[in-house]
């Protein structure tokens, strides 16, 4: 048996999405910029997809820019908005828990003499309105705060945060790569100027995404070329990929609500089993612990994350993989050393616990039987690895 629990890394393509794409990899090969019939058919497919993506986030079709994925959308949003709106404003605010697709362009701007503020998060992984209010300055140009965190699943109060940013005259971008297609991401309700999303996180193909750019917001392109100078994203369109993104957006519009109910129940089953088995000093939840009434809107239905005392996250991922389960750790392996997750460190976890994070991210094809087996195997893996660990402390239970 092989069971996949790493849907925040990527998801399988839905058959309906693949079927929509295949003609554009076979006979419908026109260039969407050509004026002849095959070109017009490709253009029509791209525009249909644009409308489907717009519908997913309640935007206008002309507010959708296709990109090569979440990383490009984040870079285009941050670098493009800052460069187009250069003024006396030299300050950018983001958070300590962003994906590197946001942190690295911000760092690059820091090297170009912009001032960058990294907001902290509370112990549940939330950015507080107070910390943003305190950080905002008269020269703040852009605030970029992610919608849902890829490691903890914490959902930030974006509409409230965006309202504060706007009061200060700043633009607001949100990285919705982990939320779009899984929960409602209505750009009006969120009140954002820019929003990034990526097809492969919601049952679409890899290497294609979109940036929502609110009407009237200026953006400088990162790439140059194409028919019209200054096009936001020039180059021949990835027609099959864009069609796949559109089909995935359409599929999500139909299914995400029901899927979330089913997926949340499976996630809760994992969490209650692990917390019943181990004491809190052995098994530390890295997801927001909230009252039931609050939790639905503040956590992704599909993401759970634990650190296990005395156990290395990577060792757990490898042991689970050998047993047929694909999970992940937030830690990035670089030059032979496993760095603790910057997200878990920001939550206040010790470096040891931040290296021990195990992320389980569920999807629409996971079953009760898979979850039962995962829990059984995970309990066994944690016990075995702790028995071998010189750092393992005794449970007080
Ligand atoms: C929150 C977040 N932002 C951005 C990205 C990058 O997206 P892509 O893989 O499409 O470049 C990811 C991917 O893991 C992500 O989780």
CSV table of C-alpha atoms and ligand atoms in Angstrom, one decimal:
chain,number,residue,atom,x,y,z
A,1,UNK,CA,0.0,0.0,0.0
A,2,UNK,CA,1.2,3.5,-0.8
A,3,UNK,CA,-0.7,6.5,0.6
A,4,UNK,CA,0.1,10.1,-0.2
A,5,UNK,CA,-0.1,12.7,2.6
A,6,UNK,CA,1.9,15.5,1.1
A,7,UNK,CA,-0.7,17.5,-0.8
A,8,UNK,CA,0.8,20.8,0.3
A,9,UNK,CA,3.9,19.9,-1.7
A,10,UNK,CA,1.8,19.0,-4.7
A,11,UNK,CA,-1.4,17.2,-5.7
A,12,UNK,CA,-2.2,14.6,-8.4
A,13,UNK,CA,-3.8,16.0,-11.6
A,14,UNK,CA,-7.6,15.3,-11.6
A,15,UNK,CA,-8.6,13.1,-14.6
A,16,UNK,CA,-11.1,15.9,-15.7
A,17,UNK,CA,-8.2,18.4,-15.7
A,18,UNK,CA,-5.9,16.1,-17.7
A,19,UNK,CA,-8.7,15.5,-20.3
A,20,UNK,CA,-9.2,19.2,-20.7
A,21,UNK,CA,-5.4,19.7,-21.3
A,22,UNK,CA,-4.8,16.8,-23.7
A,23,UNK,CA,-6.1,18.3,-26.9
A,24,UNK,CA,-3.7,21.3,-26.4
A,25,UNK,CA,-0.8,18.9,-26.2
A,26,UNK,CA,-2.0,17.1,-29.3
A,27,UNK,CA,-3.8,18.6,-32.2
A,28,UNK,CA,-4.8,22.0,-30.8
A,29,UNK,CA,-1.2,23.3,-30.9
A,30,UNK,CA,-1.8,26.9,-32.1
A,31,UNK,CA,0.0,29.9,-30.7
A,32,UNK,CA,-2.6,32.0,-28.9
A,33,UNK,CA,-1.0,35.1,-30.4
A,34,UNK,CA,-1.5,33.9,-34.0
A,35,UNK,CA,-4.4,35.4,-35.9
A,36,UNK,CA,-5.2,32.3,-38.0
A,37,UNK,CA,-7.8,29.7,-36.9
A,38,UNK,CA,-5.6,27.4,-34.8
A,39,UNK,CA,-4.3,30.5,-33.0
A,40,UNK,CA,-7.8,31.8,-32.4
A,41,UNK,CA,-8.8,28.4,-30.9
A,42,UNK,CA,-5.8,28.5,-28.6
A,43,UNK,CA,-6.7,32.2,-27.6
A,44,UNK,CA,-10.3,31.1,-26.9
A,45,UNK,CA,-9.0,28.3,-24.6
A,46,UNK,CA,-6.7,30.7,-22.8
A,47,UNK,CA,-9.5,33.3,-22.3
A,48,UNK,CA,-11.9,30.5,-21.1
A,49,UNK,CA,-9.3,29.5,-18.5
A,50,UNK,CA,-8.8,33.2,-17.5
A,51,UNK,CA,-12.6,33.4,-16.8
A,52,UNK,CA,-12.5,30.1,-14.8
A,53,UNK,CA,-9.6,31.3,-12.6
A,54,UNK,CA,-11.3,34.7,-12.1
A,55,UNK,CA,-14.5,32.9,-11.0
A,56,UNK,CA,-12.6,30.9,-8.4
A,57,UNK,CA,-11.4,34.1,-6.7
A,58,UNK,CA,-14.4,36.4,-7.6
A,59,UNK,CA,-12.1,38.6,-9.8
A,60,UNK,CA,-12.6,40.0,-13.2
A,61,UNK,CA,-10.9,38.1,-16.1
A,62,UNK,CA,-8.8,41.1,-17.0
A,63,UNK,CA,-7.4,41.0,-13.5
A,64,UNK,CA,-5.7,37.6,-14.0
A,65,UNK,CA,-2.1,37.3,-15.2
A,66,UNK,CA,-0.9,33.8,-16.1
A,67,UNK,CA,2.6,32.9,-14.7
A,68,UNK,CA,4.8,29.8,-14.4
A,69,UNK,CA,3.5,29.2,-10.8
A,70,UNK,CA,3.5,30.4,-7.3
A,71,UNK,CA,7.1,31.4,-7.2
A,72,UNK,CA,6.8,33.7,-10.2
A,73,UNK,CA,3.5,35.1,-9.1
A,74,UNK,CA,5.1,36.1,-5.7
A,75,UNK,CA,8.1,37.6,-7.4
A,76,UNK,CA,6.1,39.5,-9.9
A,77,UNK,CA,3.7,40.8,-7.2
A,78,UNK,CA,6.5,42.0,-4.9
A,79,UNK,CA,9.2,43.2,-7.3
A,80,UNK,CA,6.6,44.4,-9.9
A,81,UNK,CA,4.4,46.4,-7.5
A,82,UNK,CA,7.4,47.9,-5.8
A,83,UNK,CA,9.2,48.9,-9.0
A,84,UNK,CA,5.9,50.3,-10.5
A,85,UNK,CA,5.1,52.3,-7.4
A,86,UNK,CA,8.5,53.8,-6.6
A,87,UNK,CA,8.1,56.9,-4.8
A,88,UNK,CA,9.4,58.2,-1.5
A,89,UNK,CA,8.0,55.0,0.1
A,90,UNK,CA,10.9,52.7,0.8
A,91,UNK,CA,9.4,50.3,3.4
A,92,UNK,CA,8.1,46.8,2.9
A,93,UNK,CA,6.4,44.6,5.5
A,94,UNK,CA,6.2,40.9,5.4
A,95,UNK,CA,6.2,38.1,8.0
A,96,UNK,CA,8.8,35.6,9.4
A,97,UNK,CA,6.7,32.7,8.2
A,98,UNK,CA,6.4,33.4,4.5
A,99,UNK,CA,7.5,30.9,1.8
A,100,UNK,CA,10.9,31.6,0.3
A,101,UNK,CA,9.1,32.7,-2.8
A,102,UNK,CA,8.2,35.8,-0.8
A,103,UNK,CA,11.1,36.1,1.6
A,104,UNK,CA,13.8,36.0,-1.1
A,105,UNK,CA,12.4,38.8,-3.3
A,106,UNK,CA,11.9,40.9,-0.2
A,107,UNK,CA,15.6,40.1,0.7
A,108,UNK,CA,16.6,41.2,-2.8
A,109,UNK,CA,14.8,44.5,-2.3
A,110,UNK,CA,16.5,44.8,1.1
A,111,UNK,CA,19.8,44.8,-0.9
A,112,UNK,CA,18.4,47.6,-3.1
A,113,UNK,CA,18.1,49.9,-0.1
A,114,UNK,CA,14.5,49.1,0.8
A,115,UNK,CA,13.7,48.7,4.5
A,116,UNK,CA,12.1,45.3,5.2
A,117,UNK,CA,10.2,44.5,8.4
A,118,UNK,CA,9.5,40.8,9.2
A,119,UNK,CA,6.5,40.6,11.5
A,120,UNK,CA,6.5,37.9,14.2
A,121,UNK,CA,3.7,35.5,14.8
A,122,UNK,CA,2.1,34.4,18.1
A,123,UNK,CA,2.4,30.8,19.4
A,124,UNK,CA,-0.4,29.7,17.2
A,125,UNK,CA,1.3,31.0,14.1
A,126,UNK,CA,-1.0,34.1,13.6
A,127,UNK,CA,0.1,37.6,12.7
A,128,UNK,CA,-1.7,40.0,15.0
A,129,UNK,CA,-3.3,43.2,13.7
A,130,UNK,CA,-1.5,45.1,16.5
A,131,UNK,CA,1.9,44.0,15.3
A,132,UNK,CA,1.1,45.2,11.7
A,133,UNK,CA,-0.4,48.5,13.0
A,134,UNK,CA,2.8,49.2,15.0
A,135,UNK,CA,5.1,48.3,12.0
A,136,UNK,CA,3.2,50.4,9.4
A,137,UNK,CA,5.0,53.7,8.6
A,138,UNK,CA,4.1,56.7,6.4
A,139,UNK,CA,6.7,55.3,3.9
A,140,UNK,CA,5.3,51.7,3.8
A,141,UNK,CA,4.8,50.8,0.1
A,142,UNK,CA,3.8,47.2,0.3
A,143,UNK,CA,2.6,44.6,2.8
A,144,UNK,CA,2.9,41.0,1.8
A,145,UNK,CA,1.3,38.4,4.2
A,146,UNK,CA,0.4,34.9,3.2
A,147,UNK,CA,-3.2,33.6,3.4
A,148,UNK,CA,-2.5,30.1,4.6
A,149,UNK,CA,0.8,28.8,5.9
A,150,UNK,CA,2.2,25.8,4.0
A,151,UNK,CA,3.6,24.1,7.2
A,152,UNK,CA,1.1,24.9,10.0
A,153,UNK,CA,-2.1,25.6,8.0
A,154,UNK,CA,-2.7,28.8,10.0
A,155,UNK,CA,-5.0,31.2,8.1
A,156,UNK,CA,-4.2,34.8,8.6
A,157,UNK,CA,-6.9,37.4,9.1
A,158,UNK,CA,-6.2,38.9,5.7
A,159,UNK,CA,-9.2,41.3,5.4
A,160,UNK,CA,-8.4,42.9,8.7
A,161,UNK,CA,-4.7,43.2,7.9
A,162,UNK,CA,-5.3,44.5,4.4
A,163,UNK,CA,-7.6,47.2,5.8
A,164,UNK,CA,-4.8,48.5,8.1
A,165,UNK,CA,-2.3,48.5,5.2
A,166,UNK,CA,-4.7,50.5,3.0
A,167,UNK,CA,-5.4,53.0,5.8
A,168,UNK,CA,-1.7,53.7,5.8
A,169,UNK,CA,-1.7,54.0,2.0
A,170,UNK,CA,0.2,50.8,1.3
A,171,UNK,CA,-0.6,48.0,-1.2
A,172,UNK,CA,-1.5,44.6,0.0
A,173,UNK,CA,-0.3,41.3,-1.5
A,174,UNK,CA,-1.2,37.8,-0.2
A,175,UNK,CA,0.4,34.5,-1.2
A,176,UNK,CA,-2.7,32.3,-1.5
A,177,UNK,CA,-0.8,29.4,-3.0
A,178,UNK,CA,-1.9,27.0,-0.2
A,179,UNK,CA,-5.5,28.3,0.1
A,180,UNK,CA,-6.7,29.0,-3.4
A,181,UNK,CA,-8.7,26.0,-4.7
A,182,UNK,CA,-9.0,24.6,-1.2
A,183,UNK,CA,-11.0,27.3,0.7
A,184,UNK,CA,-12.8,30.4,-0.4
A,185,UNK,CA,-10.5,33.1,-1.6
A,186,UNK,CA,-12.8,36.0,-2.6
A,187,UNK,CA,-10.5,38.9,-3.5
A,188,UNK,CA,-13.2,41.4,-2.5
A,189,UNK,CA,-13.8,39.8,0.9
A,190,UNK,CA,-10.0,39.5,1.5
A,191,UNK,CA,-9.6,43.1,0.3
A,192,UNK,CA,-6.3,42.5,-1.4
A,193,UNK,CA,-4.6,44.3,-4.3
A,194,UNK,CA,-2.5,41.3,-5.4
A,195,UNK,CA,-3.0,37.5,-4.9
A,196,UNK,CA,-0.8,34.6,-6.0
A,197,UNK,CA,-2.0,31.1,-6.7
A,198,UNK,CA,-0.5,27.9,-8.3
A,199,UNK,CA,-2.3,25.2,-10.2
A,200,UNK,CA,-0.4,22.2,-8.9
A,201,UNK,CA,-1.6,22.8,-5.3
A,202,UNK,CA,-5.2,22.1,-6.3
A,203,UNK,CA,-5.1,19.2,-8.7
A,204,UNK,CA,-3.8,21.1,-11.7
A,205,UNK,CA,-0.5,20.8,-13.6
A,206,UNK,CA,2.9,22.0,-12.3
A,207,UNK,CA,4.6,25.1,-13.7
A,208,UNK,CA,1.5,27.3,-14.2
A,209,UNK,CA,-0.1,29.8,-11.9
A,210,UNK,CA,-1.7,33.2,-11.8
A,211,UNK,CA,-1.4,36.6,-10.2
A,212,UNK,CA,-4.5,38.6,-9.4
A,213,UNK,CA,-3.8,42.3,-10.0
A,214,UNK,CA,-6.6,44.5,-9.0
A,215,UNK,CA,-7.8,47.0,-11.6
A,216,UNK,CA,-5.9,50.2,-11.3
A,217,UNK,CA,-2.9,48.8,-9.5
A,218,UNK,CA,0.4,49.4,-11.4
A,219,UNK,CA,2.8,46.6,-12.0
A,220,UNK,CA,6.3,46.6,-13.7
A,221,UNK,CA,6.9,43.3,-15.6
A,222,UNK,CA,9.9,41.1,-14.7
A,223,UNK,CA,10.3,39.8,-18.3
A,224,UNK,CA,10.4,41.9,-21.4
A,225,UNK,CA,9.3,40.9,-24.9
A,226,UNK,CA,6.0,40.2,-26.7
A,227,UNK,CA,3.9,42.4,-28.9
A,228,UNK,CA,3.2,45.3,-26.5
A,229,UNK,CA,6.0,46.9,-24.5
A,230,UNK,CA,5.3,46.6,-20.8
A,231,UNK,CA,2.9,43.6,-21.0
A,232,UNK,CA,2.7,42.3,-17.5
A,233,UNK,CA,3.9,38.8,-18.5
A,234,UNK,CA,5.2,38.5,-22.1
A,235,UNK,CA,6.1,35.3,-24.0
A,236,UNK,CA,4.2,32.6,-25.8
A,237,UNK,CA,1.5,31.3,-23.5
A,238,UNK,CA,1.7,27.8,-22.0
A,239,UNK,CA,-1.7,27.0,-23.5
A,240,UNK,CA,-2.1,23.4,-22.2
A,241,UNK,CA,-0.9,24.5,-18.7
A,242,UNK,CA,-3.2,27.4,-18.7
A,243,UNK,CA,-6.1,25.3,-19.8
A,244,UNK,CA,-5.2,22.9,-16.9
A,245,UNK,CA,-5.1,25.7,-14.4
A,246,UNK,CA,-8.6,26.9,-15.6
A,247,UNK,CA,-10.0,23.3,-15.5
A,248,UNK,CA,-8.5,22.9,-12.0
A,249,UNK,CA,-10.1,26.2,-10.9
A,250,UNK,CA,-13.4,25.1,-12.3
A,251,UNK,CA,-13.1,21.7,-10.6
A,252,UNK,CA,-12.3,23.4,-7.3
A,253,UNK,CA,-15.2,25.8,-7.6
A,254,UNK,CA,-17.5,22.7,-7.8
A,255,UNK,CA,-15.8,20.4,-5.2
A,256,UNK,CA,-13.8,22.3,-2.6
A,257,UNK,CA,-16.6,22.8,-0.1
A,258,UNK,CA,-17.6,19.2,0.1
A,259,UNK,CA,-13.9,18.0,-0.1
A,260,UNK,CA,-13.0,20.3,2.9
A,261,UNK,CA,-15.6,18.6,5.1
A,262,UNK,CA,-14.4,15.1,4.3
A,263,UNK,CA,-10.7,16.1,4.6
A,264,UNK,CA,-11.2,17.9,7.9
A,265,UNK,CA,-12.7,14.8,9.4
A,266,UNK,CA,-9.7,12.7,8.4
A,267,UNK,CA,-7.3,15.4,9.7
A,268,UNK,CA,-9.2,15.5,13.1
A,269,UNK,CA,-9.0,11.7,13.3
A,270,UNK,CA,-5.1,11.9,13.0
A,271,UNK,CA,-4.9,14.6,15.5
A,272,UNK,CA,-7.1,13.1,18.1
A,273,UNK,CA,-5.3,9.7,17.8
A,274,UNK,CA,-1.8,11.2,18.2
A,275,UNK,CA,-2.8,13.4,21.1
A,276,UNK,CA,-4.5,10.4,22.8
A,277,UNK,CA,-1.4,8.3,22.4
A,278,UNK,CA,1.4,10.7,23.5
A,279,UNK,CA,1.6,13.4,26.1
A,280,UNK,CA,2.0,17.0,25.0
A,281,UNK,CA,5.7,17.1,26.0
A,282,UNK,CA,6.4,14.3,23.6
A,283,UNK,CA,3.9,15.2,20.8
A,284,UNK,CA,3.8,19.0,20.3
A,285,UNK,CA,1.1,20.3,17.9
A,286,UNK,CA,2.5,22.8,15.4
A,287,UNK,CA,-1.0,23.8,14.2
A,288,UNK,CA,-3.2,26.5,15.7
A,289,UNK,CA,-4.9,25.2,18.9
A,290,UNK,CA,-8.1,27.1,19.1
A,291,UNK,CA,-11.6,26.7,20.4
A,292,UNK,CA,-13.8,24.7,18.1
A,293,UNK,CA,-16.0,27.7,17.2
A,294,UNK,CA,-13.0,29.6,15.9
A,295,UNK,CA,-11.0,26.9,14.4
A,296,UNK,CA,-12.8,26.4,11.1
A,297,UNK,CA,-11.9,29.8,9.7
A,298,UNK,CA,-8.4,30.0,11.1
A,299,UNK,CA,-7.0,26.6,10.0
A,300,UNK,CA,-6.7,24.9,6.7
A,301,UNK,CA,-8.8,21.7,6.7
A,302,UNK,CA,-6.1,19.6,5.2
A,303,UNK,CA,-3.0,20.4,7.2
A,304,UNK,CA,-1.6,19.0,10.4
A,305,UNK,CA,1.9,19.2,11.9
A,306,UNK,CA,3.5,17.8,15.0
A,307,UNK,CA,7.0,17.9,16.5
A,308,UNK,CA,8.0,14.8,18.5
A,309,UNK,CA,10.5,15.3,21.3
A,310,UNK,CA,13.8,13.5,20.7
A,311,UNK,CA,12.8,12.6,17.1
A,312,UNK,CA,14.3,14.0,13.9
A,313,UNK,CA,11.7,15.0,11.3
A,314,UNK,CA,13.8,13.7,8.4
A,315,UNK,CA,14.2,10.3,10.1
A,316,UNK,CA,10.4,10.1,10.5
A,317,UNK,CA,9.8,11.0,6.9
A,318,UNK,CA,12.2,8.3,5.7
A,319,UNK,CA,10.8,5.7,8.1
A,320,UNK,CA,7.2,6.5,7.0
A,321,UNK,CA,8.3,6.4,3.3
A,322,UNK,CA,9.7,2.9,3.8
A,323,UNK,CA,6.4,1.9,5.2
A,324,UNK,CA,4.6,3.4,2.2
A,325,UNK,CA,3.5,6.8,3.5
A,326,UNK,CA,4.5,10.1,1.8
A,327,UNK,CA,4.7,12.9,4.4
A,328,UNK,CA,7.1,15.8,4.8
A,329,UNK,CA,9.1,17.8,7.2
A,330,UNK,CA,9.3,21.6,7.0
A,331,UNK,CA,13.0,21.6,7.4
A,332,UNK,CA,15.1,22.3,4.3
A,333,UNK,CA,18.2,20.2,3.7
A,334,UNK,CA,21.1,22.4,2.6
A,335,UNK,CA,24.8,21.4,2.2
A,336,UNK,CA,24.4,18.3,4.2
A,337,UNK,CA,22.8,19.9,7.3
A,338,UNK,CA,19.1,19.9,8.1
A,339,UNK,CA,18.1,23.4,8.9
A,340,UNK,CA,15.3,23.8,11.4
A,341,UNK,CA,12.1,25.1,9.8
A,342,UNK,CA,12.0,28.9,9.9
A,343,UNK,CA,8.2,28.7,10.4
A,344,UNK,CA,8.4,26.5,13.5
A,345,UNK,CA,11.3,28.7,14.9
A,346,UNK,CA,9.0,31.7,14.4
A,347,UNK,CA,6.3,29.9,16.5
A,348,UNK,CA,8.8,29.7,19.3
A,349,UNK,CA,9.8,26.1,18.9
A,350,UNK,CA,13.4,25.1,20.0
A,351,UNK,CA,15.8,24.3,17.2
A,352,UNK,CA,15.5,20.6,18.1
A,353,UNK,CA,11.7,20.7,18.0
A,354,UNK,CA,11.8,22.8,14.8
A,355,UNK,CA,13.9,20.1,13.2
A,356,UNK,CA,11.4,17.5,14.4
A,357,UNK,CA,8.3,18.8,12.6
A,358,UNK,CA,6.2,16.3,10.6
A,359,UNK,CA,3.7,17.8,8.2
A,360,UNK,CA,0.8,15.6,7.1
A,361,UNK,CA,-1.3,17.3,4.4
A,362,UNK,CA,-4.4,15.5,3.2
A,363,UNK,CA,-6.2,15.6,-0.1
A,364,UNK,CA,-9.5,14.5,-1.7
A,365,UNK,CA,-8.4,11.0,-2.4
A,366,UNK,CA,-7.3,10.0,1.1
A,367,UNK,CA,-9.5,7.4,2.8
A,368,UNK,CA,-10.3,6.4,6.4
A,369,UNK,CA,-8.4,3.2,5.9
A,370,UNK,CA,-5.3,5.1,4.8
A,371,UNK,CA,-5.6,7.4,7.9
A,372,UNK,CA,-6.0,4.4,10.2
A,373,UNK,CA,-2.8,2.8,8.8
A,374,UNK,CA,-0.9,6.0,8.9
A,375,UNK,CA,-1.7,6.6,12.6
A,376,UNK,CA,-0.8,3.0,13.5
A,377,UNK,CA,2.6,3.2,11.6
A,378,UNK,CA,3.4,6.7,12.9
A,379,UNK,CA,2.9,5.7,16.5
A,380,UNK,CA,5.2,2.8,16.0
A,381,UNK,CA,7.8,4.9,14.2
A,382,UNK,CA,7.8,7.6,16.9
A,383,UNK,CA,8.2,4.9,19.6
A,384,UNK,CA,11.0,3.2,17.8
A,385,UNK,CA,12.9,6.4,17.0
A,386,UNK,CA,12.5,7.6,20.5
A,387,UNK,CA,13.9,4.3,21.9
A,388,UNK,CA,17.0,4.9,19.8
A,389,UNK,CA,17.3,8.6,20.6
A,390,UNK,CA,19.8,9.8,23.3
A,391,UNK,CA,17.7,13.0,23.6
A,392,UNK,CA,14.3,11.3,24.3
A,393,UNK,CA,12.9,12.3,27.7
A,394,UNK,CA,10.5,10.1,29.6
A,395,UNK,CA,6.8,10.9,29.3
A,396,UNK,CA,5.2,12.2,32.5
A,397,UNK,CA,2.1,10.2,31.7
B,1,LIG,C1,2.9,29.2,0.4
B,1,LIG,C2,3.7,28.9,-0.9
B,1,LIG,N1,4.0,29.9,-1.7
B,1,LIG,C3,4.6,29.7,-2.9
B,1,LIG,C4,5.0,28.4,-3.3
B,1,LIG,C5,5.6,28.2,-4.6
B,1,LIG,O1,4.7,27.8,-5.6
B,1,LIG,P1,5.3,27.0,-6.9
B,1,LIG,O2,5.7,25.6,-6.4
B,1,LIG,O3,4.1,27.0,-7.8
B,1,LIG,O4,6.4,27.8,-7.4
B,1,LIG,C6,4.6,27.4,-2.5
B,1,LIG,C7,5.0,26.0,-2.8
B,1,LIG,O5,5.2,25.1,-2.0
B,1,LIG,C8,3.9,27.6,-1.2
B,1,LIG,O6,3.6,26.6,-0.4
